[in-house]
PDB file of C-alpha atoms in Angstrom:
ATOM      1  CA  MET A   1      -3.536 -31.409  -7.413  1.00 86.00           C
ATOM      2  CA  THR A   2      -5.784 -28.598  -6.248  1.00 86.00           C
ATOM      3  CA  THR A   3      -9.484 -29.017  -7.061  1.00 92.00           C
ATOM      4  CA  SER A   4     -11.920 -26.356  -8.257  1.00 90.00           C
ATOM      5  CA  ARG A   5     -13.615 -26.518  -4.860  1.00 93.00           C
ATOM      6  CA  GLU A   6     -10.316 -25.810  -3.070  1.00 95.00           C
ATOM      7  CA  TYR A   7      -9.630 -22.887  -5.402  1.00 92.00           C
ATOM      8  CA  ALA A   8     -13.161 -21.632  -4.734  1.00 92.00           C
ATOM      9  CA  GLN A   9     -12.477 -21.742  -0.986  1.00 95.00           C
ATOM     10  CA  GLN A  10      -9.261 -19.754  -1.482  1.00 94.00           C
ATOM     11  CA  PHE A  11     -11.159 -17.224  -3.605  1.00 91.00           C
ATOM     12  CA  ILE A  12     -13.820 -16.816  -0.895  1.00 93.00           C
ATOM     13  CA  GLN A  13     -11.085 -16.260   1.689  1.00 95.00           C
ATOM     14  CA  LEU A  14      -9.514 -13.551  -0.487  1.00 91.00           C
ATOM     15  CA  ILE A  15     -12.864 -11.801  -0.923  1.00 88.00           C
ATOM     16  CA  ASP A  16     -13.447 -12.014   2.840  1.00 90.00           C
ATOM     17  CA  ARG A  17     -10.066 -10.375   3.442  1.00 90.00           C
ATOM     18  CA  THR A  18     -11.103  -7.423   1.281  1.00 83.00           C
ATOM     19  CA  LYS A  19     -14.351  -7.107   3.264  1.00 79.00           C
ATOM     20  CA  ARG A  20     -12.372  -6.695   6.492  1.00 81.00           C
ATOM     21  CA  MET A  21     -10.556  -3.644   5.167  1.00 78.00           C
ATOM     22  CA  PRO A  22     -11.534  -0.379   6.873  1.00 77.00           C
ATOM     23  CA  LEU A  23     -14.602   1.460   5.619  1.00 69.00           C
ATOM     24  CA  ASP A  24     -14.067   5.017   4.492  1.00 73.00           C
ATOM     25  CA  GLY A  25     -16.032   7.880   2.984  1.00 74.00           C
ATOM     26  CA  ALA A  26     -19.496   7.007   1.742  1.00 73.00           C
ATOM     27  CA  TYR A  27     -19.166   3.385   2.872  1.00 76.00           C
ATOM     28  CA  ALA A  28     -18.573   4.511   6.451  1.00 80.00           C
ATOM     29  CA  LYS A  29     -21.608   6.817   6.194  1.00 81.00           C
ATOM     30  CA  ILE A  30     -23.809   3.936   4.980  1.00 83.00           C
ATOM     31  CA  HIS A  31     -22.604   1.856   7.927  1.00 82.00           C
ATOM     32  CA  GLU A  32     -23.237   4.732  10.381  1.00 86.00           C
ATOM     33  CA  LEU A  33     -26.792   5.154   9.077  1.00 87.00           C
ATOM     34  CA  GLY A  34     -27.437   1.441   9.607  1.00 89.00           C
ATOM     35  CA  LEU A  35     -28.409   0.879   5.999  1.00 90.00           C
ATOM     36  CA  SER A  36     -28.556  -2.647   4.624  1.00 89.00           C
ATOM     37  CA  HIS A  37     -27.717  -4.182   1.284  1.00 88.00           C
ATOM     38  CA  SER A  38     -31.414  -3.850   0.364  1.00 93.00           C
ATOM     39  CA  HIS A  39     -31.278  -0.109   1.024  1.00 95.00           C
ATOM     40  CA  LEU A  40     -28.296   0.189  -1.303  1.00 93.00           C
ATOM     41  CA  ARG A  41     -29.989  -1.912  -3.978  1.00 95.00           C
ATOM     42  CA  ALA A  42     -33.025   0.382  -3.808  1.00 97.00           C
ATOM     43  CA  MET A  43     -30.768   3.419  -4.172  1.00 97.00           C
ATOM     44  CA  PHE A  44     -28.984   1.912  -7.182  1.00 96.00           C
ATOM     45  CA  ILE A  45     -32.319   1.132  -8.842  1.00 98.00           C
ATOM     46  CA  LEU A  46     -33.607   4.661  -8.215  1.00 98.00           C
ATOM     47  CA  GLU A  47     -30.354   6.106  -9.516  1.00 97.00           C
ATOM     48  CA  HIS A  48     -31.152   4.567 -12.904  1.00 97.00           C
ATOM     49  CA  GLN A  49     -34.940   4.894 -12.718  1.00 97.00           C
ATOM     50  CA  PRO A  50     -35.830   8.140 -10.932  1.00 96.00           C
ATOM     51  CA  GLY A  51     -39.512   8.713 -10.270  1.00 96.00           C
ATOM     52  CA  LEU A  52     -40.258   5.013  -9.899  1.00 96.00           C
ATOM     53  CA  PRO A  53     -43.589   4.086  -8.268  1.00 95.00           C
ATOM     54  CA  MET A  54     -43.356   2.164  -4.986  1.00 93.00           C
ATOM     55  CA  LYS A  55     -44.968  -0.928  -6.575  1.00 94.00           C
ATOM     56  CA  ASP A  56     -42.326  -1.040  -9.324  1.00 96.00           C
ATOM     57  CA  LEU A  57     -39.489  -0.666  -6.825  1.00 97.00           C
ATOM     58  CA  ALA A  58     -40.951  -3.562  -4.817  1.00 97.00           C
ATOM     59  CA  GLU A  59     -41.001  -5.660  -7.988  1.00 97.00           C
ATOM     60  CA  ALA A  60     -37.414  -4.738  -8.891  1.00 97.00           C
ATOM     61  CA  LEU A  61     -36.254  -5.660  -5.376  1.00 97.00           C
ATOM     62  CA  ALA A  62     -38.395  -8.837  -5.298  1.00 96.00           C
ATOM     63  CA  MET A  63     -39.891  -7.627  -2.016  1.00 96.00           C
ATOM     64  CA  THR A  64     -43.431  -7.070  -0.798  1.00 96.00           C
ATOM     65  CA  PRO A  65     -44.790  -3.507  -0.977  1.00 92.00           C
ATOM     66  CA  PRO A  66     -45.081  -3.262   2.854  1.00 94.00           C
ATOM     67  CA  SER A  67     -41.398  -4.239   3.202  1.00 96.00           C
ATOM     68  CA  VAL A  68     -40.403  -1.633   0.620  1.00 96.00           C
ATOM     69  CA  THR A  69     -42.449   0.977   2.494  1.00 94.00           C
ATOM     70  CA  VAL A  70     -40.382   0.304   5.635  1.00 96.00           C
ATOM     71  CA  LEU A  71     -37.166   0.331   3.607  1.00 96.00           C
ATOM     72  CA  THR A  72     -37.964   3.631   1.852  1.00 97.00           C
ATOM     73  CA  ARG A  73     -39.035   5.304   5.105  1.00 96.00           C
ATOM     74  CA  LYS A  74     -35.559   4.697   6.505  1.00 96.00           C
ATOM     75  CA  LEU A  75     -33.942   6.111   3.352  1.00 97.00           C
ATOM     76  CA  GLU A  76     -36.240   9.125   3.523  1.00 97.00           C
ATOM     77  CA  ALA A  77     -35.521   9.657   7.242  1.00 96.00           C
ATOM     78  CA  SER A  78     -31.799   9.536   6.407  1.00 95.00           C
ATOM     79  CA  GLY A  79     -32.314  12.277   3.816  1.00 96.00           C
ATOM     80  CA  LEU A  80     -31.353  10.030   0.902  1.00 97.00           C
ATOM     81  CA  LEU A  81     -34.746   9.630  -0.773  1.00 98.00           C
ATOM     82  CA  GLU A  82     -37.709  11.828  -1.656  1.00 98.00           C
ATOM     83  CA  ARG A  83     -41.347  10.856  -2.153  1.00 96.00           C
ATOM     84  CA  LEU A  84     -43.169  12.803  -4.830  1.00 94.00           C
ATOM     85  CA  PRO A  85     -46.864  12.850  -5.673  1.00 92.00           C
ATOM     86  CA  ASP A  86     -47.723  11.362  -9.052  1.00 91.00           C
ATOM     87  CA  GLN A  87     -49.157  14.167 -11.189  1.00 91.00           C
ATOM     88  CA  VAL A  88     -51.304  11.690 -13.150  1.00 90.00           C
ATOM     89  CA  ASP A  89     -52.554   9.408 -10.353  1.00 90.00           C
ATOM     90  CA  SER A  90     -52.823  11.034  -6.931  1.00 87.00           C
ATOM     91  CA  ARG A  91     -52.983   7.595  -5.251  1.00 87.00           C
ATOM     92  CA  ARG A  92     -49.430   6.778  -6.328  1.00 90.00           C
ATOM     93  CA  VAL A  93     -46.203   7.954  -4.780  1.00 90.00           C
ATOM     94  CA  LEU A  94     -43.078   8.264  -6.905  1.00 96.00           C
ATOM     95  CA  LEU A  95     -39.616   7.759  -5.457  1.00 98.00           C
ATOM     96  CA  GLN A  96     -36.356   9.419  -6.335  1.00 98.00           C
ATOM     97  CA  LEU A  97     -33.000   9.949  -4.715  1.00 98.00           C
ATOM     98  CA  SER A  98     -32.488  13.248  -2.944  1.00 98.00           C
ATOM     99  CA  ALA A  99     -29.476  15.392  -3.802  1.00 98.00           C
ATOM    100  CA  ASP A 100     -27.729  13.861  -0.758  1.00 96.00           C
ATOM    101  CA  GLY A 101     -28.630  10.350  -1.945  1.00 96.00           C
ATOM    102  CA  SER A 102     -27.242  11.032  -5.419  1.00 97.00           C
ATOM    103  CA  ARG A 103     -24.104  12.559  -3.931  1.00 95.00           C
ATOM    104  CA  MET A 104     -23.596   9.557  -1.635  1.00 92.00           C
ATOM    105  CA  LEU A 105     -23.899   7.107  -4.535  1.00 93.00           C
ATOM    106  CA  ALA A 106     -21.433   9.158  -6.587  1.00 93.00           C
ATOM    107  CA  GLU A 107     -18.994   9.045  -3.652  1.00 90.00           C
ATOM    108  CA  MET A 108     -19.502   5.288  -3.358  1.00 88.00           C
ATOM    109  CA  HIS A 109     -18.870   4.769  -7.066  1.00 90.00           C
ATOM    110  CA  ASN A 110     -15.649   6.798  -6.817  1.00 90.00           C
ATOM    111  CA  ALA A 111     -14.542   4.969  -3.661  1.00 85.00           C
ATOM    112  CA  HIS A 112     -15.245   1.644  -5.368  1.00 84.00           C
ATOM    113  CA  LEU A 113     -13.231   2.674  -8.416  1.00 90.00           C
ATOM    114  CA  ASP A 114     -10.372   3.875  -6.188  1.00 88.00           C
ATOM    115  CA  ARG A 115     -10.328   0.548  -4.292  1.00 85.00           C
ATOM    116  CA  PHE A 116     -10.198  -1.520  -7.463  1.00 87.00           C
ATOM    117  CA  THR A 117      -7.577   0.785  -8.971  1.00 92.00           C
ATOM    118  CA  GLN A 118      -5.450   0.152  -5.867  1.00 89.00           C
ATOM    119  CA  LEU A 119      -6.081  -3.577  -6.158  1.00 87.00           C
ATOM    120  CA  LEU A 120      -5.005  -3.705  -9.798  1.00 93.00           C
ATOM    121  CA  SER A 121      -2.063  -1.332  -9.343  1.00 94.00           C
ATOM    122  CA  GLY A 122      -0.251  -4.117  -7.484  1.00 93.00           C
ATOM    123  CA  LEU A 123      -0.143  -6.063 -10.761  1.00 95.00           C
ATOM    124  CA  SER A 124       1.785  -5.414 -13.955  1.00 97.00           C
ATOM    125  CA  PRO A 125      -0.274  -4.194 -16.946  1.00 96.00           C
ATOM    126  CA  SER A 126      -0.114  -7.661 -18.531  1.00 97.00           C
ATOM    127  CA  ASP A 127      -1.156  -9.311 -15.236  1.00 97.00           C
ATOM    128  CA  GLN A 128      -4.048  -6.832 -14.962  1.00 96.00           C
ATOM    129  CA  ALA A 129      -5.221  -7.750 -18.461  1.00 96.00           C
ATOM    130  CA  GLN A 130      -4.884 -11.473 -17.720  1.00 97.00           C
ATOM    131  CA  PHE A 131      -6.716 -11.119 -14.387  1.00 95.00           C
ATOM    132  CA  LEU A 132      -9.608  -9.291 -16.051  1.00 95.00           C
ATOM    133  CA  GLU A 133      -9.751 -11.803 -18.899  1.00 97.00           C
ATOM    134  CA  LEU A 134      -9.922 -14.712 -16.432  1.00 95.00           C
ATOM    135  CA  MET A 135     -12.562 -12.961 -14.295  1.00 94.00           C
ATOM    136  CA  ASN A 136     -14.606 -12.225 -17.415  1.00 96.00           C
ATOM    137  CA  ARG A 137     -14.454 -15.872 -18.504  1.00 96.00           C
ATOM    138  CA  ALA A 138     -15.463 -17.053 -15.024  1.00 93.00           C
ATOM    139  CA  VAL A 139     -18.417 -14.646 -14.868  1.00 93.00           C
ATOM    140  CA  GLU A 140     -19.546 -15.637 -18.374  1.00 96.00           C
ATOM    141  CA  ALA A 141     -19.447 -19.316 -17.355  1.00 93.00           C
ATOM    142  CA  LEU A 142     -21.512 -18.522 -14.268  1.00 91.00           C
ATOM    143  CA  GLU A 143     -24.029 -16.549 -16.352  1.00 94.00           C
ATOM    144  CA  ARG A 144     -24.343 -19.482 -18.782  1.00 94.00           C
ATOM    145  CA  MET A 145     -24.914 -21.867 -15.900  1.00 91.00           C
ATOM    146  CA  TYR A 146     -27.700 -19.692 -14.438  1.00 89.00           C
ATOM    147  CA  ARG A 147     -29.292 -19.247 -17.865  1.00 90.00           C
ATOM    148  CA  GLU A 148     -29.291 -23.003 -18.439  1.00 89.00           C
ATOM    149  CA  GLU A 149     -30.753 -23.638 -14.971  1.00 87.00           C
ATOM    150  CA  SER A 150     -33.570 -21.155 -15.586  1.00 84.00           C
ATOM    151  CA  GLU A 151     -34.435 -22.859 -18.892  1.00 83.00           C
ATOM    152  CA  VAL A 152     -34.981 -26.219 -17.178  1.00 72.00           C
TER     153      VAL A 152
END
C-alpha cells in the first residue's frame, strides 16, 4: 500500500516536471532580467498596494529595509517600478509599479491562467471538478495545520 509520504514524493516529482517546461512570454522576460522570487513577490504586493512606503514593503516581504532597497533598485533599473516622493512626508519614498511593471504582471497572470487551462483541459469536466475539490481539501488541511502550529 502506498503511504502519504510516497504520494507526496510523486506529487513533488509532478510539480518539478511542470517547472522544467519552457518559459514563454512574461516568464521568459523575468528570467532574462535576472529577477528572483522576492522581486516577483514585491511586484505582486505593489500591484495590490500601490504607493506603499519602503518600510511597509520590507515588512510585507519579511526583509530588512536595506535588502528591500537593493531589491527595489533592480526593479527600478529594469523599468518595472517607480519611486515617488511622499507628498506628506518628504523623508519617505513611495513605491508603485511602472506601466511596464503592471503590463508584465498582467501578462504573467494571463500566461499562468493559460498554463492551468491547458493542464485542466486534459481532464474531463467531472475529473476537473474532482481534481479541484481534492486540491481544495488538501490546501484547507494544510492551512489548518499551520494555524494550529502558530497557536502553540
